[in-house]
PDB file of C-alpha atoms in Angstrom:
ATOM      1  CA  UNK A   3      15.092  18.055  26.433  1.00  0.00           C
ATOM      2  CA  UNK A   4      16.713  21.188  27.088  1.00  0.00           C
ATOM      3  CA  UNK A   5      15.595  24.437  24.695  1.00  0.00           C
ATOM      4  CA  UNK A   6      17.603  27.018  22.935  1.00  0.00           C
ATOM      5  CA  UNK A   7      19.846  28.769  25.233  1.00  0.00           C
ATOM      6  CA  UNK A   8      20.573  32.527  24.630  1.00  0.00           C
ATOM      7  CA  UNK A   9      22.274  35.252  26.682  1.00  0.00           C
ATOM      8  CA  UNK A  10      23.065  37.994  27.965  1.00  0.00           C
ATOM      9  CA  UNK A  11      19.269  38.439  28.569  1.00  0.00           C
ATOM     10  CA  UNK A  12      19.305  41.939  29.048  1.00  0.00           C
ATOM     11  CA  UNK A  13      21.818  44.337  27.230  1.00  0.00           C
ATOM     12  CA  UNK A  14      22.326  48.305  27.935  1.00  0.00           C
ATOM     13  CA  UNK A  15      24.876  49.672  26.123  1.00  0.00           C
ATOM     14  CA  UNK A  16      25.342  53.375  24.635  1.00  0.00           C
ATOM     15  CA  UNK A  17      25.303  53.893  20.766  1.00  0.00           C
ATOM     16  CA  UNK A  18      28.126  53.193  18.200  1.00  0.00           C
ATOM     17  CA  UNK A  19      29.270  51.135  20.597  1.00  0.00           C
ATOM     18  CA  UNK A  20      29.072  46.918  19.888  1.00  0.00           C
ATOM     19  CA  UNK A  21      27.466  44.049  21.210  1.00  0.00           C
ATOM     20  CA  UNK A  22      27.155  40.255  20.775  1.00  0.00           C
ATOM     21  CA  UNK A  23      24.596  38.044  21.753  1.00  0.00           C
ATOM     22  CA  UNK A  24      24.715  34.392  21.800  1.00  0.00           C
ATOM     23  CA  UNK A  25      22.804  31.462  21.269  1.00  0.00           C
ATOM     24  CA  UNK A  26      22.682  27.430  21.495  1.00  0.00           C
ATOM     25  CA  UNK A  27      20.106  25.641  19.712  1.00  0.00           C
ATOM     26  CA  UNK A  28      18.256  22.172  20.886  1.00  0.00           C
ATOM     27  CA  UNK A  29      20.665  19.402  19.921  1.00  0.00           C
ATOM     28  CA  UNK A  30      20.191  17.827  16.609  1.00  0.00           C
ATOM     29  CA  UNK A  31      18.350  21.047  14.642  1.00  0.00           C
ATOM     30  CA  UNK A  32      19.948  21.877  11.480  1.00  0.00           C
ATOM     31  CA  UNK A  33      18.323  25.513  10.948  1.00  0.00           C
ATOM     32  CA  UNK A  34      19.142  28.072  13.360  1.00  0.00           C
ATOM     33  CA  UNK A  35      17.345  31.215  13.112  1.00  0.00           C
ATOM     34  CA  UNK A  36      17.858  35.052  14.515  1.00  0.00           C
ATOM     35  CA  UNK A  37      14.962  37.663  14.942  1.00  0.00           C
ATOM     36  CA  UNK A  38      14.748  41.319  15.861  1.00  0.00           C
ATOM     37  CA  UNK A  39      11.473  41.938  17.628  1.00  0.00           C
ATOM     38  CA  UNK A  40      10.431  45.497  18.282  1.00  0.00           C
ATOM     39  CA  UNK A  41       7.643  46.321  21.142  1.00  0.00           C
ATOM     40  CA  UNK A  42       4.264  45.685  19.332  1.00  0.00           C
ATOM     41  CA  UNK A  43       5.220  44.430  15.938  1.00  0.00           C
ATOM     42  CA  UNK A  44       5.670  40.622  14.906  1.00  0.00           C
ATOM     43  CA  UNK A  45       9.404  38.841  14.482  1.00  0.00           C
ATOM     44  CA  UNK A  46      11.368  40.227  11.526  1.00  0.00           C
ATOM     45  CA  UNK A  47      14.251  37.203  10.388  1.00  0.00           C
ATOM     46  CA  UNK A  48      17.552  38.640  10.520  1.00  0.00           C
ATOM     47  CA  UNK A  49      19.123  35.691   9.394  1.00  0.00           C
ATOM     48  CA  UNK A  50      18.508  32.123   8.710  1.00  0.00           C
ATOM     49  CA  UNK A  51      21.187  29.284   8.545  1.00  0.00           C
ATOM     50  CA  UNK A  52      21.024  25.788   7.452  1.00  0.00           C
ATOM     51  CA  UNK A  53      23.971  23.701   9.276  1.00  0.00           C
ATOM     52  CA  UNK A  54      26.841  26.106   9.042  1.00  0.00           C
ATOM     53  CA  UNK A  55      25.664  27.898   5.719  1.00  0.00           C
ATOM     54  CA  UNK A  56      23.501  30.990   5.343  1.00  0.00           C
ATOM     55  CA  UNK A  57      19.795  30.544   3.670  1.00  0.00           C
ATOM     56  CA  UNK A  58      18.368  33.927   4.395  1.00  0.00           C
ATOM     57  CA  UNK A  59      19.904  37.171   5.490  1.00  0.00           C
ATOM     58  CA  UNK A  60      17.989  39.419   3.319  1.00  0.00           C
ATOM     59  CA  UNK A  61      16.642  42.007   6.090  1.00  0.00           C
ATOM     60  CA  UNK A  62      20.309  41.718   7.683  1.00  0.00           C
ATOM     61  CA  UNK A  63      21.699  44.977   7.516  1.00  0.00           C
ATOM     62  CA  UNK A  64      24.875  44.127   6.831  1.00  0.00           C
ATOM     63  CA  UNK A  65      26.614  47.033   7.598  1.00  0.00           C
ATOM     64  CA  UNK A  66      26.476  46.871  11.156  1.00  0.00           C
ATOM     65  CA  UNK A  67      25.149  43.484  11.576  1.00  0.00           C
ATOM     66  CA  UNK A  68      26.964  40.013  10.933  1.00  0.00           C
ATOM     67  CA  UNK A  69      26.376  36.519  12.466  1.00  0.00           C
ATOM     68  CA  UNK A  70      28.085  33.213  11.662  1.00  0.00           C
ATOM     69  CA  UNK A  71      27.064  29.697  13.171  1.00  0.00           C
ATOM     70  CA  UNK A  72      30.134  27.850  14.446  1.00  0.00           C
ATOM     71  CA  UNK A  73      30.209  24.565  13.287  1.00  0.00           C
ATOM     72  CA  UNK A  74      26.521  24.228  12.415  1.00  0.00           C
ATOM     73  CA  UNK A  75      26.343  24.353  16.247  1.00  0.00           C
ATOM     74  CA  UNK A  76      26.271  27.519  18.268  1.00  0.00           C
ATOM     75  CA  UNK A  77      25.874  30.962  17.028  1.00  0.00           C
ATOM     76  CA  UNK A  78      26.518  35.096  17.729  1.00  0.00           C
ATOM     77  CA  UNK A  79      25.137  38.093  16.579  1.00  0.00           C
ATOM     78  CA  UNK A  80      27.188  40.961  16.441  1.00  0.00           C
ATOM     79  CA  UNK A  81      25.716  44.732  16.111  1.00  0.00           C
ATOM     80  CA  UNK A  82      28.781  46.924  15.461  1.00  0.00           C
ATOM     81  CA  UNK A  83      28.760  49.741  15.842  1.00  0.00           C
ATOM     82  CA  UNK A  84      24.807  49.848  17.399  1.00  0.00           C
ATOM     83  CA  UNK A  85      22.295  52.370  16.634  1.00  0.00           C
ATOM     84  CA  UNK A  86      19.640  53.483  18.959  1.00  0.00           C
ATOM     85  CA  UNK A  87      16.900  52.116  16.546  1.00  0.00           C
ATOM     86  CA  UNK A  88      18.418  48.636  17.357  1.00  0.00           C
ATOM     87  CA  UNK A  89      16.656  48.881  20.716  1.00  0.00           C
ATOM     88  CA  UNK A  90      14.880  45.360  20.881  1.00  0.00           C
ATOM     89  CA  UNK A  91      14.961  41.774  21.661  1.00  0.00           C
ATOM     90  CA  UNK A  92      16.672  39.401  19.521  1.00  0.00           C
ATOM     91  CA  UNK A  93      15.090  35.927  19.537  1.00  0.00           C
ATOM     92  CA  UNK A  94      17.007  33.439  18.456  1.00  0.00           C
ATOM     93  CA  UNK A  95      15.356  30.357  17.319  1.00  0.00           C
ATOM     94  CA  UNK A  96      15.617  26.654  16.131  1.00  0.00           C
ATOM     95  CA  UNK A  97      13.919  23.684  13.899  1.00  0.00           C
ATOM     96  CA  UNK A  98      14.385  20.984  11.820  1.00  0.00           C
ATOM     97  CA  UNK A  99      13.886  21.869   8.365  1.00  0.00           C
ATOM     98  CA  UNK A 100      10.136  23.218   7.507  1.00  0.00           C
ATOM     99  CA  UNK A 101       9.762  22.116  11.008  1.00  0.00           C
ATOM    100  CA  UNK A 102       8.341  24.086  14.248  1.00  0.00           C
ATOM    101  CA  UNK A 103      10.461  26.558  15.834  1.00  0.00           C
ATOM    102  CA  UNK A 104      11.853  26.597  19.059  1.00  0.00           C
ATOM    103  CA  UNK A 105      12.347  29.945  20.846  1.00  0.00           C
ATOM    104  CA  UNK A 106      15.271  31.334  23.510  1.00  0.00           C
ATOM    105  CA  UNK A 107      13.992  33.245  26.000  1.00  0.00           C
ATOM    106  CA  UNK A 108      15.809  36.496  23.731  1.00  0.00           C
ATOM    107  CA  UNK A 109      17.749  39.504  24.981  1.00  0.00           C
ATOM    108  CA  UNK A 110      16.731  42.427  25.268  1.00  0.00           C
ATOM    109  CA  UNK A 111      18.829  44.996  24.196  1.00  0.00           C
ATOM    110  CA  UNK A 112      18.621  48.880  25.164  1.00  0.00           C
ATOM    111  CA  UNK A 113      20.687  51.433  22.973  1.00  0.00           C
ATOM    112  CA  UNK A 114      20.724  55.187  24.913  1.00  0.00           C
TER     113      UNK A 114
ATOM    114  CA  UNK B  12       0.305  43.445  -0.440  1.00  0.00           C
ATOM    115  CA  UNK B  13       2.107  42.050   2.570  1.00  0.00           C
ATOM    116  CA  UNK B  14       3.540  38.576   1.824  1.00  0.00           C
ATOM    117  CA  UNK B  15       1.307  37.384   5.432  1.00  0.00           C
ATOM    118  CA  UNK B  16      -1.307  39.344   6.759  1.00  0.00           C
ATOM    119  CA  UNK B  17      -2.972  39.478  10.022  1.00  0.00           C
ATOM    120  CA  UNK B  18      -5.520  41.749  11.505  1.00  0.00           C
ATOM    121  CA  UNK B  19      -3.602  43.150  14.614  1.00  0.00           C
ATOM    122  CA  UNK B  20      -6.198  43.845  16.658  1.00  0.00           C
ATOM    123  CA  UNK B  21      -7.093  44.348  19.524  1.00  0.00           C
ATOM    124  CA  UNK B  22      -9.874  41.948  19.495  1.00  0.00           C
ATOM    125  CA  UNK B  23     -11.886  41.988  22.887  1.00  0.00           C
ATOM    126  CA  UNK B  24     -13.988  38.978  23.833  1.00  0.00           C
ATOM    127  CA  UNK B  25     -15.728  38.032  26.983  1.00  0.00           C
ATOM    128  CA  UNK B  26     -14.949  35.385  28.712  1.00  0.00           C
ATOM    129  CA  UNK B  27     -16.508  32.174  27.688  1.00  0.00           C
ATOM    130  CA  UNK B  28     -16.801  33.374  23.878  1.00  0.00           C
ATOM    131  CA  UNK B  29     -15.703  32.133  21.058  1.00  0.00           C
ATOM    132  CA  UNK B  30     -13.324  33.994  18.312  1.00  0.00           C
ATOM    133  CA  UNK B  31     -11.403  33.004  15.297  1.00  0.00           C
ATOM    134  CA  UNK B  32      -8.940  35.100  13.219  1.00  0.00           C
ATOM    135  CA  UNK B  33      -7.502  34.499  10.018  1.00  0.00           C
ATOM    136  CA  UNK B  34      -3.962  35.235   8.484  1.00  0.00           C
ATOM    137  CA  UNK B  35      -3.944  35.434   4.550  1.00  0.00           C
ATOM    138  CA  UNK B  36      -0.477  34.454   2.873  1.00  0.00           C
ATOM    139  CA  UNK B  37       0.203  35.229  -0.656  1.00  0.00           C
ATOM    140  CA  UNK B  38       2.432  32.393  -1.787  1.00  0.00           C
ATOM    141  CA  UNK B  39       0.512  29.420  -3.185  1.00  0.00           C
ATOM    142  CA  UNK B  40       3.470  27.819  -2.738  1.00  0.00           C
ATOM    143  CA  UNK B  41       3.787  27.801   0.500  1.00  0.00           C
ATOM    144  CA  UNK B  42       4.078  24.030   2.577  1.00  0.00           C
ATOM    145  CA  UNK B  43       3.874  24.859   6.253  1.00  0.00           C
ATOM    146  CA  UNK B  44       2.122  26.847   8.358  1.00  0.00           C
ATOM    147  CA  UNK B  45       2.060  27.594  12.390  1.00  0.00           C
ATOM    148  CA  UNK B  46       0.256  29.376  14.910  1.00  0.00           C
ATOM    149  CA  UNK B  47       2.397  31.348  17.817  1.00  0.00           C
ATOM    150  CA  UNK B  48       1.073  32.388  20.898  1.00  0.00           C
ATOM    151  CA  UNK B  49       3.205  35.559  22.490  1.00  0.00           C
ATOM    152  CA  UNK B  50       2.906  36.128  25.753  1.00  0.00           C
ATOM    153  CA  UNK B  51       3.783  40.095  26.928  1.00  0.00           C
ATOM    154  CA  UNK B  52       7.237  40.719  27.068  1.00  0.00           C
ATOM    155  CA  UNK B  53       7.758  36.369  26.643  1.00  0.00           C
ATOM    156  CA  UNK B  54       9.248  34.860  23.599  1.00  0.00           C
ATOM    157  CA  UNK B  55       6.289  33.009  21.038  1.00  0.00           C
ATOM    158  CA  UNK B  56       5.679  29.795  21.728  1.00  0.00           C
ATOM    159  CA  UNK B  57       4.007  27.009  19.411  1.00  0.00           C
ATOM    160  CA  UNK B  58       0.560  27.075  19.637  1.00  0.00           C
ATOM    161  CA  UNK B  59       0.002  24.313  16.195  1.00  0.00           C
ATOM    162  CA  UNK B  60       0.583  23.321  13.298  1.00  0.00           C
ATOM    163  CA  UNK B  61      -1.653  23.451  10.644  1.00  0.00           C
ATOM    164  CA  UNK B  62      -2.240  20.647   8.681  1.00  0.00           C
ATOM    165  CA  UNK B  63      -4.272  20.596   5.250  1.00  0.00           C
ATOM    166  CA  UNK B  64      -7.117  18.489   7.002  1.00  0.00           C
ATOM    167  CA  UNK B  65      -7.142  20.951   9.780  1.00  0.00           C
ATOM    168  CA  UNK B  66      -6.306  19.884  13.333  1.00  0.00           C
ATOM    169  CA  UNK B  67      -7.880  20.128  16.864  1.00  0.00           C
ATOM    170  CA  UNK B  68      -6.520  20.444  20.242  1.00  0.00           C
ATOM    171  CA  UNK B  69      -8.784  20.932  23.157  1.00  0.00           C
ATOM    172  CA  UNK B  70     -10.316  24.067  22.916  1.00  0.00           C
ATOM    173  CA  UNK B  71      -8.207  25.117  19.932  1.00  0.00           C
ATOM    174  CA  UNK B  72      -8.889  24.668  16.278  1.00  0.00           C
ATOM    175  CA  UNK B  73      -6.849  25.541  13.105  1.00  0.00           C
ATOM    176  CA  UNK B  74      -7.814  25.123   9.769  1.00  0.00           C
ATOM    177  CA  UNK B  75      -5.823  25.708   5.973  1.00  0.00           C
ATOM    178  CA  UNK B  76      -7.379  27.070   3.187  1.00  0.00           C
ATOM    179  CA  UNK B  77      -5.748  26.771   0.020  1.00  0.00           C
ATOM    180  CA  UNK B  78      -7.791  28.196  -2.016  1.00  0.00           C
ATOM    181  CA  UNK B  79      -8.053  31.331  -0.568  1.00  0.00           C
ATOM    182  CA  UNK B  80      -4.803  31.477   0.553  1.00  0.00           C
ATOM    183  CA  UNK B  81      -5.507  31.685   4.240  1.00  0.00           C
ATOM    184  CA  UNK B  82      -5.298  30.182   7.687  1.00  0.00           C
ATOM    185  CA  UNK B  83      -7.530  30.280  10.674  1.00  0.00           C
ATOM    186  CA  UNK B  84      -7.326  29.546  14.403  1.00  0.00           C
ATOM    187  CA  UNK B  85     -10.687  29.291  16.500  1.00  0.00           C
ATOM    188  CA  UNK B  86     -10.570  29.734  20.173  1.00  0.00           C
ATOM    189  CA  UNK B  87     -13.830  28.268  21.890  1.00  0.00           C
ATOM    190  CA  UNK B  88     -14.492  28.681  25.216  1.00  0.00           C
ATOM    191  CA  UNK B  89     -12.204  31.164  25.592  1.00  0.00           C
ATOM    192  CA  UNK B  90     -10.169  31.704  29.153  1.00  0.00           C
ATOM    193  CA  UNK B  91      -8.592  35.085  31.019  1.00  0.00           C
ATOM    194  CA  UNK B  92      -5.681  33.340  30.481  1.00  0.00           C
ATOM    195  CA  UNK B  93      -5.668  33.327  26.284  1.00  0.00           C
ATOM    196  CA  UNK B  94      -5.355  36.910  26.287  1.00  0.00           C
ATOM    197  CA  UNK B  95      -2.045  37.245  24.347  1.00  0.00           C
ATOM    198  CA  UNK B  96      -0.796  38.269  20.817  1.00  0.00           C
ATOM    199  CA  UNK B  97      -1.445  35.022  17.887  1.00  0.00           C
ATOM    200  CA  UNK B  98       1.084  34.851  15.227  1.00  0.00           C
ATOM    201  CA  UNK B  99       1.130  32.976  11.906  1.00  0.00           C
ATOM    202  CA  UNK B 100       3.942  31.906  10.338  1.00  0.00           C
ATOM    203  CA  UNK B 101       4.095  30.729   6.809  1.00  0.00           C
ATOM    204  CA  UNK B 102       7.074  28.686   5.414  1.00  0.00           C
ATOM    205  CA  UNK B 103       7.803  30.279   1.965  1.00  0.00           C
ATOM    206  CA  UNK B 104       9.356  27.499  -0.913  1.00  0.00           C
ATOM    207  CA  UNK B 105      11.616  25.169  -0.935  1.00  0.00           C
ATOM    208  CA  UNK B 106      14.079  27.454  -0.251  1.00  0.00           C
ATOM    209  CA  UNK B 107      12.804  27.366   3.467  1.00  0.00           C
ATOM    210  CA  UNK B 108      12.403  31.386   3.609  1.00  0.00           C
ATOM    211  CA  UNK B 109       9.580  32.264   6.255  1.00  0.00           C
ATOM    212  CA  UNK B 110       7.558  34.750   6.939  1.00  0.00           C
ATOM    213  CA  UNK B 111       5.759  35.704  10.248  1.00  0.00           C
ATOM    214  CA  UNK B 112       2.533  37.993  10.693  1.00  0.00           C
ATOM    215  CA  UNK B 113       2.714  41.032  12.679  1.00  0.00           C
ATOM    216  CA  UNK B 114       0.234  39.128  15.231  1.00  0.00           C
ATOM    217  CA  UNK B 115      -3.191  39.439  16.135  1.00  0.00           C
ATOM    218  CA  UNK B 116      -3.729  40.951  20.162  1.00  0.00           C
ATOM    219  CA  UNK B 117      -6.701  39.064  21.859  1.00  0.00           C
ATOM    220  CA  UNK B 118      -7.953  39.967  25.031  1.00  0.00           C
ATOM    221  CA  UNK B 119     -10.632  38.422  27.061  1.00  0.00           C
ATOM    222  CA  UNK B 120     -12.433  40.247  29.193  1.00  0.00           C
ATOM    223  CA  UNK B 121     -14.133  38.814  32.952  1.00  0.00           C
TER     224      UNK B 121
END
């Protein structure tokens, strides 16, 4: 079965300037999941979807951030424009509902 | 108080030991619950689930509390190779919000 595809996997880019990461969840999952992860600390949710529809974006900071899920399918994460506290790697994730998650491998973004 | 708490750590263990750490959640209402292993610089991978009559898998041994509000995870025997960061992760209501734990850093030692 293949796993949740992200990329780019690694991301340099300068600040206030913009970025999008992608991702493809395991066939059939409903809930689609992204996560900022800085060095040392646990996953933070940026944003949880159900299907096409948004559950959770609570610690999405909207200003800069958005993300939509095409189709209940596929799904980007935009950081516009990027600050250099951004600097991390975005996980993106997937599960049935209350199910286990499956991770991407991330990217791992650099802001100078 | 944090919604899930772990202790981060670092615990060091020799080789061969056995350790267990906890992660306390604070909704009773919670219905799942996970343990993530994080490899350096790797995404976390599933470790297990958690299951209200506890679960075993090899050397590996989670357990639910309810009561207290807490999970555990039990590492016997332990190998060079479990030295990683553990992660809980609690699934909130039925509005399927969850919350991770910061992680708990394990090293074993030769």
């Amino acid at each position: 079965e293949a796993g949740v595809a992200q990329s780019p996997r690694y991301k340099i880019i300068e600040k206030r300037q913009s970025v999008a990461f992608w991702c493809n969840p395991i066939s059939g999952h409903a809930t689609l999941y992204w996560y900022q992860q800085i060095l040392g600390q646990g996953p933070k949710l940026l944003i949880q979807f159900q299907n096409n529809g948004v559950v959770d974006d609570s610690q999405l900071p909207k200003d800069r951030f958005s993300a939509e899920r095409l189709k209940g399918v596929d799904s980007t994460l935009k950081i516009q424009p990027a600050k250099l506290e951004d600097s991390a790697v975005y996980l993106c994730a997937s599960s049935p509902p209350l199910g286990e998650q499956y991770f991407g491998p991330g990217t791992r973004l650099t802001v100078t | 108080r944090k919604e899930v708490e772990q202790d981060p750590g670092p615990f060091n263990v020799p080789e061969g030991a056995t350790v267990a750490f906890n992660c306390t959640y604070s909704n009773s209402a919670s219905q799942s619950f996970f343990w993530y292993r994080q490899d350096c610089r790797k995404e976390p991978k599933l470790l297990m689930s958690v299951y209200s009559s506890g679960n075993e898998d090899g050397r590996f041994t989670a357990q639910l509390n309810r009561a207290s509000q807490y999970i555990s995870l039990l590492i016997r025997d332990s190998k060079l190779s479990d030295s990683a960061t553990y992660l809980c992760v609690v699934w909130g209501d039925s509005n399927y919000q969850l919350i991770w734990g910061a992680g708990t850093k394990l090293i074993i030692k030769p």
